[in-house]
Short mmCIF file of C-alpha atoms and ligand atoms in Angstrom, two decimals:
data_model
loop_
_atom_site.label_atom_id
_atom_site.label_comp_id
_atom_site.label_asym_id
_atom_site.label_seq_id
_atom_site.Cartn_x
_atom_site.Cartn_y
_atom_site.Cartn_z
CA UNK A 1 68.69 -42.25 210.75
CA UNK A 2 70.12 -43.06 207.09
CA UNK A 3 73.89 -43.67 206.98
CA UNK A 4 75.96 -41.35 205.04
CA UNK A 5 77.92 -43.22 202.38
CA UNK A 6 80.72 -40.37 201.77
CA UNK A 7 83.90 -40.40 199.29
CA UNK A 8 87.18 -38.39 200.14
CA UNK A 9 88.48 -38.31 196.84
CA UNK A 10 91.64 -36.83 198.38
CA UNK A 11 94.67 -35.12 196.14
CA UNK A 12 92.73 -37.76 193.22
CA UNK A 13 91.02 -37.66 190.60
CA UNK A 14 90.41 -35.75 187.34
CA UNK A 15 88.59 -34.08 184.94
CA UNK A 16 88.73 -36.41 182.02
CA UNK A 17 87.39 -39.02 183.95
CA UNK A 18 84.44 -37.64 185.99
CA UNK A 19 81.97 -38.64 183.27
CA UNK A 20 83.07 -42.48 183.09
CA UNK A 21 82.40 -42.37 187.27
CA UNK A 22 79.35 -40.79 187.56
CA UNK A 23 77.89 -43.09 184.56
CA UNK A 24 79.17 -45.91 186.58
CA UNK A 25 77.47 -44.82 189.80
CA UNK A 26 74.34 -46.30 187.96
CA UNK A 27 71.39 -45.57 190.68
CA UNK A 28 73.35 -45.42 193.61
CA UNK A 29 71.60 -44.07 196.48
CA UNK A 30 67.85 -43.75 196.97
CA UNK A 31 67.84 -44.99 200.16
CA UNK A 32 70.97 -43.42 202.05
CA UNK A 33 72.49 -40.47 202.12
CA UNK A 34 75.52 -40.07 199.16
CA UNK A 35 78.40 -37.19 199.01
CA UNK A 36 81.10 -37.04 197.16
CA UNK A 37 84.14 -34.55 198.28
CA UNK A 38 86.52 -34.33 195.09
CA UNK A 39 89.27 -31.71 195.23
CA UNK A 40 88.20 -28.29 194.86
CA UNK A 41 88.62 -27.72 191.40
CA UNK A 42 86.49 -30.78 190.78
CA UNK A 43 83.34 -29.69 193.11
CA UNK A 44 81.66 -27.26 190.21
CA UNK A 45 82.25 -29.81 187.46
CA UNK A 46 81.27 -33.00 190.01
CA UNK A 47 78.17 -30.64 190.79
CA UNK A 48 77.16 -30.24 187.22
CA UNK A 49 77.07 -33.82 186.24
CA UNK A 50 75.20 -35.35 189.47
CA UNK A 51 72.60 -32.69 189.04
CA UNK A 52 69.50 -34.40 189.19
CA UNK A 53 70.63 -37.11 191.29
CA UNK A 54 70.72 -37.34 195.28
CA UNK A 55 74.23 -37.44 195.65
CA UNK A 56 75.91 -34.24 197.25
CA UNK A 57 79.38 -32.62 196.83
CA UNK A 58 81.11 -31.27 199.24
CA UNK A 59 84.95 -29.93 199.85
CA UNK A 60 87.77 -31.33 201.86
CA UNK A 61 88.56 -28.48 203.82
CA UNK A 62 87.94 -24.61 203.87
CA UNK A 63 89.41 -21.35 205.10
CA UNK A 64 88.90 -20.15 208.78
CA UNK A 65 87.96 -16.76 207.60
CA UNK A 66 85.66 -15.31 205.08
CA UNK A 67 87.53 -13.53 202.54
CA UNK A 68 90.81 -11.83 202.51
CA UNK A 69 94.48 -11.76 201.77
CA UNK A 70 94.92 -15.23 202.14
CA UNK A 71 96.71 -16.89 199.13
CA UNK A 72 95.53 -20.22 198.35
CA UNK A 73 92.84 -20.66 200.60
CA UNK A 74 89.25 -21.38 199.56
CA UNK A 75 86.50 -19.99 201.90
CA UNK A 76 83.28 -21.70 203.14
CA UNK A 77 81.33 -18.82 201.52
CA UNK A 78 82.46 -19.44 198.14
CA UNK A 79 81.75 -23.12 198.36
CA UNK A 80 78.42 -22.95 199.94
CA UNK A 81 77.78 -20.11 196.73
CA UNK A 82 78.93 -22.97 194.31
CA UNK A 83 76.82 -25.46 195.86
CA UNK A 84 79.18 -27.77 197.73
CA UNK A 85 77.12 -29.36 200.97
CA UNK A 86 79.58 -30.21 203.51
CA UNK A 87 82.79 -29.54 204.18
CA UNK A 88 85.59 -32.23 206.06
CA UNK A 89 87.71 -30.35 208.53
CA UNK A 90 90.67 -31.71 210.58
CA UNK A 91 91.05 -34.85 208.60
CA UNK A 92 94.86 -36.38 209.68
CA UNK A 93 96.28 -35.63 206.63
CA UNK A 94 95.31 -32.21 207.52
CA UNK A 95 96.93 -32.33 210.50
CA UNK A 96 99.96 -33.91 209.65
CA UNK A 97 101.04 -32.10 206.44
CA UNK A 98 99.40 -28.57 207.72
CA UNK A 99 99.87 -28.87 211.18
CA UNK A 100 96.30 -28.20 211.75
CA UNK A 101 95.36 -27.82 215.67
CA UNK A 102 92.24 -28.85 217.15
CA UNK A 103 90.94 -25.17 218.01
CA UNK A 104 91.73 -24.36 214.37
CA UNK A 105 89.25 -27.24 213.40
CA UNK A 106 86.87 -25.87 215.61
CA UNK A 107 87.25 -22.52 214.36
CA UNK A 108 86.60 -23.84 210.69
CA UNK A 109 83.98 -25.73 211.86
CA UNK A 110 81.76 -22.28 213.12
CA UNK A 111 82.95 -20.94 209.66
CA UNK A 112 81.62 -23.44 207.77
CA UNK A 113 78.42 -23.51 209.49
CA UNK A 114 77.85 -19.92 209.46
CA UNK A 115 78.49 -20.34 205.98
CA UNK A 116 75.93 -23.13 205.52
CA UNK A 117 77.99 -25.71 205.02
CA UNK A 118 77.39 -29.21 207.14
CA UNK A 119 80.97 -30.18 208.49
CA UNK A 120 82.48 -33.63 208.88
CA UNK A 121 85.10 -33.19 211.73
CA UNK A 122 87.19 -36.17 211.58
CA UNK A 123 88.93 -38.10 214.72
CA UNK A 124 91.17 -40.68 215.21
CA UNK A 125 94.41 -41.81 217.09
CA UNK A 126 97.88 -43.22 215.81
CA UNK A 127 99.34 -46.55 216.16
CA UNK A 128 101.31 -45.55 218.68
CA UNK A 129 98.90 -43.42 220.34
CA UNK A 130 96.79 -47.05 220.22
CA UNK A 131 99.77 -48.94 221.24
CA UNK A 132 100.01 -47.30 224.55
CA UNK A 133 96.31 -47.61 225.47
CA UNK A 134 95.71 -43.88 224.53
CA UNK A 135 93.36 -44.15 221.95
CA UNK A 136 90.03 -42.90 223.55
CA UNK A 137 92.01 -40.58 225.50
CA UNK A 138 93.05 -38.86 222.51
CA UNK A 139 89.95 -39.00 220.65
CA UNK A 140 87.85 -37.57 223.42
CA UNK A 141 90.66 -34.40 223.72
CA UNK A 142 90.18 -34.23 219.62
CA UNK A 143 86.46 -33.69 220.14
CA UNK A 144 86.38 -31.43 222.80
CA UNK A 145 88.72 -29.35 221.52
CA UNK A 146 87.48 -29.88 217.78
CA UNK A 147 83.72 -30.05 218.17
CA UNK A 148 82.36 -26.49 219.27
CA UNK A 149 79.42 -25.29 221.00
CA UNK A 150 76.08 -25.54 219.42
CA UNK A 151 77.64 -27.77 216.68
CA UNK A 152 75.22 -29.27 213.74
CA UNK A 153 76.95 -31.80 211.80
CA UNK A 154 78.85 -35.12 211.53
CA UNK A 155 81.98 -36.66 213.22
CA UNK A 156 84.45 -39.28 211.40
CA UNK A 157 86.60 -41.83 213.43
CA UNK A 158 89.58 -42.44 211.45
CA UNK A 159 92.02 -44.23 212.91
CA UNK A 160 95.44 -43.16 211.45
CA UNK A 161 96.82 -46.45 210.95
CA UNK A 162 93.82 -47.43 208.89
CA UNK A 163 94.37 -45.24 206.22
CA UNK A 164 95.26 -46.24 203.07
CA UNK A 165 96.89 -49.17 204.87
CA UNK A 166 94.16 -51.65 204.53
CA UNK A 167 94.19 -52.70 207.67
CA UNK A 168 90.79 -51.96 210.26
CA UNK A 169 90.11 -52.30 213.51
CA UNK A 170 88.21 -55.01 215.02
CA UNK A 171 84.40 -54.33 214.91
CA UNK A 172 84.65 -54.39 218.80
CA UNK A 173 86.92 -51.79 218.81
CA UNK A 174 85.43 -49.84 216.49
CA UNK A 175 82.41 -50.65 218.45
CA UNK A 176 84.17 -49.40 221.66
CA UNK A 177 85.55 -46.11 220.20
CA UNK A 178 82.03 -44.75 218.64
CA UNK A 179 80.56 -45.52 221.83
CA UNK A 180 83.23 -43.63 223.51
CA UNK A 181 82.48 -41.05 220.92
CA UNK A 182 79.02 -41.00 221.39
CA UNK A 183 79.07 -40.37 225.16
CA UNK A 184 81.73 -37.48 224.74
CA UNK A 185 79.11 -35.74 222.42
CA UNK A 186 75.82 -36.25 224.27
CA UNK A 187 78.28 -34.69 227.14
CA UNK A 188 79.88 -31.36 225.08
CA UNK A 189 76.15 -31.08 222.82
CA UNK A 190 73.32 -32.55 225.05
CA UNK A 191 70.31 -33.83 222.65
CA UNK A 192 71.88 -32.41 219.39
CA UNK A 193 74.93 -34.93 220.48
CA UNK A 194 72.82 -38.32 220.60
CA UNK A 195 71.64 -38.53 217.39
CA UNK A 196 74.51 -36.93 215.42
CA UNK A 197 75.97 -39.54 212.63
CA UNK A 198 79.50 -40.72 213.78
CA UNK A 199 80.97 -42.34 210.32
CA UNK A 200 83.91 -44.66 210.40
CA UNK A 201 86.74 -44.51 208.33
CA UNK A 202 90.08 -46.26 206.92
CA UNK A 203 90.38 -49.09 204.61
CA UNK A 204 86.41 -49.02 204.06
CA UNK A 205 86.15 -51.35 201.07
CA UNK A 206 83.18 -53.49 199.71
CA UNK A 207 84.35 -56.59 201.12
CA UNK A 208 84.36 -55.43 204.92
CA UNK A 209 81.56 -52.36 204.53
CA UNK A 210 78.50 -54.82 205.39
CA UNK A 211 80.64 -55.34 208.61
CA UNK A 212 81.57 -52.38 209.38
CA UNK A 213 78.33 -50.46 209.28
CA UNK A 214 76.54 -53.06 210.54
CA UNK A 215 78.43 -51.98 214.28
CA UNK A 216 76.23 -50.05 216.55
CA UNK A 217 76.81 -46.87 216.86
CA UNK A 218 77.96 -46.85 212.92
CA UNK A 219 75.89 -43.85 211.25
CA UNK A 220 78.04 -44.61 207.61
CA UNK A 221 81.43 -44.16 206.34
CA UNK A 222 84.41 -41.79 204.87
CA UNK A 223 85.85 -43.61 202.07
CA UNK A 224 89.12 -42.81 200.67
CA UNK A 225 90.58 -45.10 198.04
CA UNK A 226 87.61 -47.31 196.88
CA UNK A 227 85.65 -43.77 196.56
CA UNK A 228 87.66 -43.16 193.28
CA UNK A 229 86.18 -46.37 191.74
CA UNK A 230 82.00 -46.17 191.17
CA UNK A 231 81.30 -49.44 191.40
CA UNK A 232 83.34 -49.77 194.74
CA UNK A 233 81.29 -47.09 196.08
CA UNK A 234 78.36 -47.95 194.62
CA UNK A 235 78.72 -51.52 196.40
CA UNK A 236 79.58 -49.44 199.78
CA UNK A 237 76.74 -47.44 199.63
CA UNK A 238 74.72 -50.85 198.88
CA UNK A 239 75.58 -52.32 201.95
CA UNK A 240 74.91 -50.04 204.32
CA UNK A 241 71.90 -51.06 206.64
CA UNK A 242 68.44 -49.72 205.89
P1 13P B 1 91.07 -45.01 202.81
O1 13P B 1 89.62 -45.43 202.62
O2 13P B 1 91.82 -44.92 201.52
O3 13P B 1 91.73 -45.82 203.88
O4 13P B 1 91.00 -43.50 203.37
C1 13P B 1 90.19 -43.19 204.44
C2 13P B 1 90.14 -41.72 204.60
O5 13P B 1 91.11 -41.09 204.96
C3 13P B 1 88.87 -41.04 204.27
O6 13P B 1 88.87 -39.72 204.70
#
């Protein structure tokens, strides 16, 4: 399967600069798969000047419901209308600021697909959650209460204390934890759950990507930081296996 090589752009970026990044993404990406998830306001714009090349946009989160009276919130409908591709739900910054639960992830997560967008449900324990030896425990009670039935998509392990931080886990344990991840799936999904792409992310970075997705079980990465620079994400994508 080809790895996904995707960018969380976060609360970053702008408009001023989108054309300098997508001239610097040169001719990133013939041979795996490349998305791009700016803020919303970005994803028409972002759109507009990849068209033409294979890289997709997608969004960073989405409603749980259609339409309505709900002030703020962008629905999965709308995106999907304005061409976004995937959608993440349930990333930890998600949960932390938002207090987003599990079964509300999972909830989004049959929005979005009913909505044709692919979601990226993202995973991953705390320090101290590692600390105490509870990290697969919590990851496998993230996924089965995150991951619903019938689910077509991708997962993301990000460990929280990766983020941003700089620091990664060792490629055995990110070894053990996708393995871990994969089993849970084939268990909740059957087939649909052993081939489905399990991306790792936190601190993904040029220097430790060849690494990194070179780990079995490794189906690409969710890049936060170096996604904001082109040629860091161009050399990303560029080392993912073939
Ligand atoms: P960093 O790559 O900045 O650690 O962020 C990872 C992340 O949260 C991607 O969703």
């Amino acid at each position: 399967m080809r790895p996904m090589i995707a960018g969380n752009w976060k609360m970053n970026g702008t408009l001023a600069a989108l054309p300098a990044f997508v001239a610097g993404l040169g001719r990133t990406g013939t041979d795996v798969d490349l998305l791009i998830c700016p803020p919303f306001p970005l994803i028409g714009p972002m759109i507009a000047a990849l068209r033409g090349t294979a890289i997709a946009v997608g969004a960073q989160d989405c409603a749980v419901e259609t339409a309505g009276a709900h002030t703020g919130d962008v629905s999965a409908v709308l995106l999907a209308e304005i061409g976004a591709s995937h959608v993440i739900l349930g990333h930890s910054e998600r949960r932390a600021d938002h207090g987003e639960t599990s079964s509300l992830v999972r909830d989004k997560a049959r929005t979005a697909i009913a909505a044709g967008l692919i979601p990226i449900i993202c995973v991953g324990e705390t320090l101290d959650e590692r600390e105490a030896g509870e990290a697969e425990t919590v990851v496998r009670a993230q996924l089965a209460g995150s991951v619903p039935d019938h689910f077509a998509g991708l997962i993301a392990y990000e460990p929280v204390w990766a983020i941003g931080t700089g620091k990664t886990p060792t490629e055995a344990d990110v070894a053990a934890m996708h393995a871990t991840i994969r089993a849970a799936l084939g268990r909740q999904l059957g087939d649909a759950g052993t081939t489905m792409r399990i991306l790792y992310g936190g601190s993904v970075k040029p220097s430790n990507a060849a690494a990194l997705l070179a780990v079995p079980e490794v189906g690409g990465a969710l890049i936060g930081g170096a996604s904001l620079q082109a040629d860091d994400f161009s050399a990303i994508a560029a080392a993912a296996p073939r």
